[in-house]
Short mmCIF file of C-alpha atoms in Angstrom, two decimals:
data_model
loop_
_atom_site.label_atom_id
_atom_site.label_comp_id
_atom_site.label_asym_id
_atom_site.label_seq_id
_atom_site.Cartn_x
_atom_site.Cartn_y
_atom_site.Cartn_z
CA UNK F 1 0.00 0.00 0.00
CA UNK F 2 0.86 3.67 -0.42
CA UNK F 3 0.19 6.21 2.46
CA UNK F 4 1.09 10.08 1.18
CA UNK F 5 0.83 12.62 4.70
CA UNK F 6 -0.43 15.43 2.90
CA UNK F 7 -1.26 19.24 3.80
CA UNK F 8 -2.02 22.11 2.29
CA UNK F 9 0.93 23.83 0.13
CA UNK F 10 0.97 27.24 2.10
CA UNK F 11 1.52 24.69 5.07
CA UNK F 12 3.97 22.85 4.06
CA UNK F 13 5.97 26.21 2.66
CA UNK F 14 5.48 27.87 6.46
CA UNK F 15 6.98 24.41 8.59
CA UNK F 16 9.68 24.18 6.35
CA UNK F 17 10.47 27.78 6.90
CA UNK F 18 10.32 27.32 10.23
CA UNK F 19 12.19 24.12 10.59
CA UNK F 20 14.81 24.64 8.10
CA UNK F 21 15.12 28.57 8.61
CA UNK F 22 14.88 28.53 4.63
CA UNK F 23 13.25 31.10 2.60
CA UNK F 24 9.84 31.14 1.06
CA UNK F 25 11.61 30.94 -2.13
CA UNK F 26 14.02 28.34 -0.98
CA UNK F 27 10.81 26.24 -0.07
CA UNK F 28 9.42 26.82 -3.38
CA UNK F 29 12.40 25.69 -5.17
CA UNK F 30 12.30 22.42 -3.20
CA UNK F 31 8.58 21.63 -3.92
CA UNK F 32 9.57 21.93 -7.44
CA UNK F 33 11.86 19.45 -7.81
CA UNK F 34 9.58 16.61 -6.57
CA UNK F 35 6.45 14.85 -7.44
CA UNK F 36 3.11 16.98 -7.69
CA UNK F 37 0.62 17.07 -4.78
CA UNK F 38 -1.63 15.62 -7.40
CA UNK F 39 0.78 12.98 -8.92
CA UNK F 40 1.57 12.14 -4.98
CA UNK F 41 -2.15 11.58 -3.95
CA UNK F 42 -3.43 9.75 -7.31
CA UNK F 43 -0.85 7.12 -6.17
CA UNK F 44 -2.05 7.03 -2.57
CA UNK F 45 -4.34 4.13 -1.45
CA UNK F 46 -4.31 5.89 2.21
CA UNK F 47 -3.80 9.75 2.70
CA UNK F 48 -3.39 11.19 6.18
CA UNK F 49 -4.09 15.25 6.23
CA UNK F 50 -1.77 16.84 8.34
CA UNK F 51 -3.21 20.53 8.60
CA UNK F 52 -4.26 20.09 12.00
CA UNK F 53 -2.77 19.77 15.53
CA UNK F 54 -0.68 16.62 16.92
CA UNK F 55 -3.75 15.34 18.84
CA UNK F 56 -5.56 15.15 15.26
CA UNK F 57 -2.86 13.62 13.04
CA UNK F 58 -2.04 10.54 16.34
CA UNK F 59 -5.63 10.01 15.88
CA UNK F 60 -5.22 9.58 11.73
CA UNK F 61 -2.00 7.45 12.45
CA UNK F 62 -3.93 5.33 15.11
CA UNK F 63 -6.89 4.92 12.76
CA UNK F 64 -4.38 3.71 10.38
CA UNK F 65 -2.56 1.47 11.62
CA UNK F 66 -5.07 -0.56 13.26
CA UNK F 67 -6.52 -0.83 9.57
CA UNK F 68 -3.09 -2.11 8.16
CA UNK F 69 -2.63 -4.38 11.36
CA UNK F 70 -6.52 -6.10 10.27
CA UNK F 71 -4.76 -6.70 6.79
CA UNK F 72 -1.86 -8.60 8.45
CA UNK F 73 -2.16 -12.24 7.59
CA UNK F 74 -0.76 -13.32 11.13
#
């Protein structure tokens, strides 16, 4: 299976600013390089949106992985 952790663009461009101390333009230039958000999520056969709080994305995770732990043959 693929899982993409997706969030909005203007997101992702302000938590890499803030984690890498990089530019706006900096982030830009990175997002360019790699896959589209659309090519990334018409791949995805599980997306988690991260646009929310910690609280909300351990509840997506938890969701999750209990799904992927019912697919487990053992």
């Amino acid at each position: 299976r693929v899982l993409v952790v997706d969030s909005p663009e203007e997101l992702q461009i302000q938590r890499t600013m803030l984690r890498d101390h990089c530019t706006e333009r900096q982030v830009k230039k990175i997002i360019q390089t790699q896959a589209t958000r659309q090519e990334r999520l018409s791949k995805a056969d599980d997306i988690i949106i991260n646009d929310g709080n910690m609280v909300s994305l351990k509840r997506q995770i938890e969701k999750l992985h209990q799904y992927y732990l019912s697919l487990s043959p053992i």
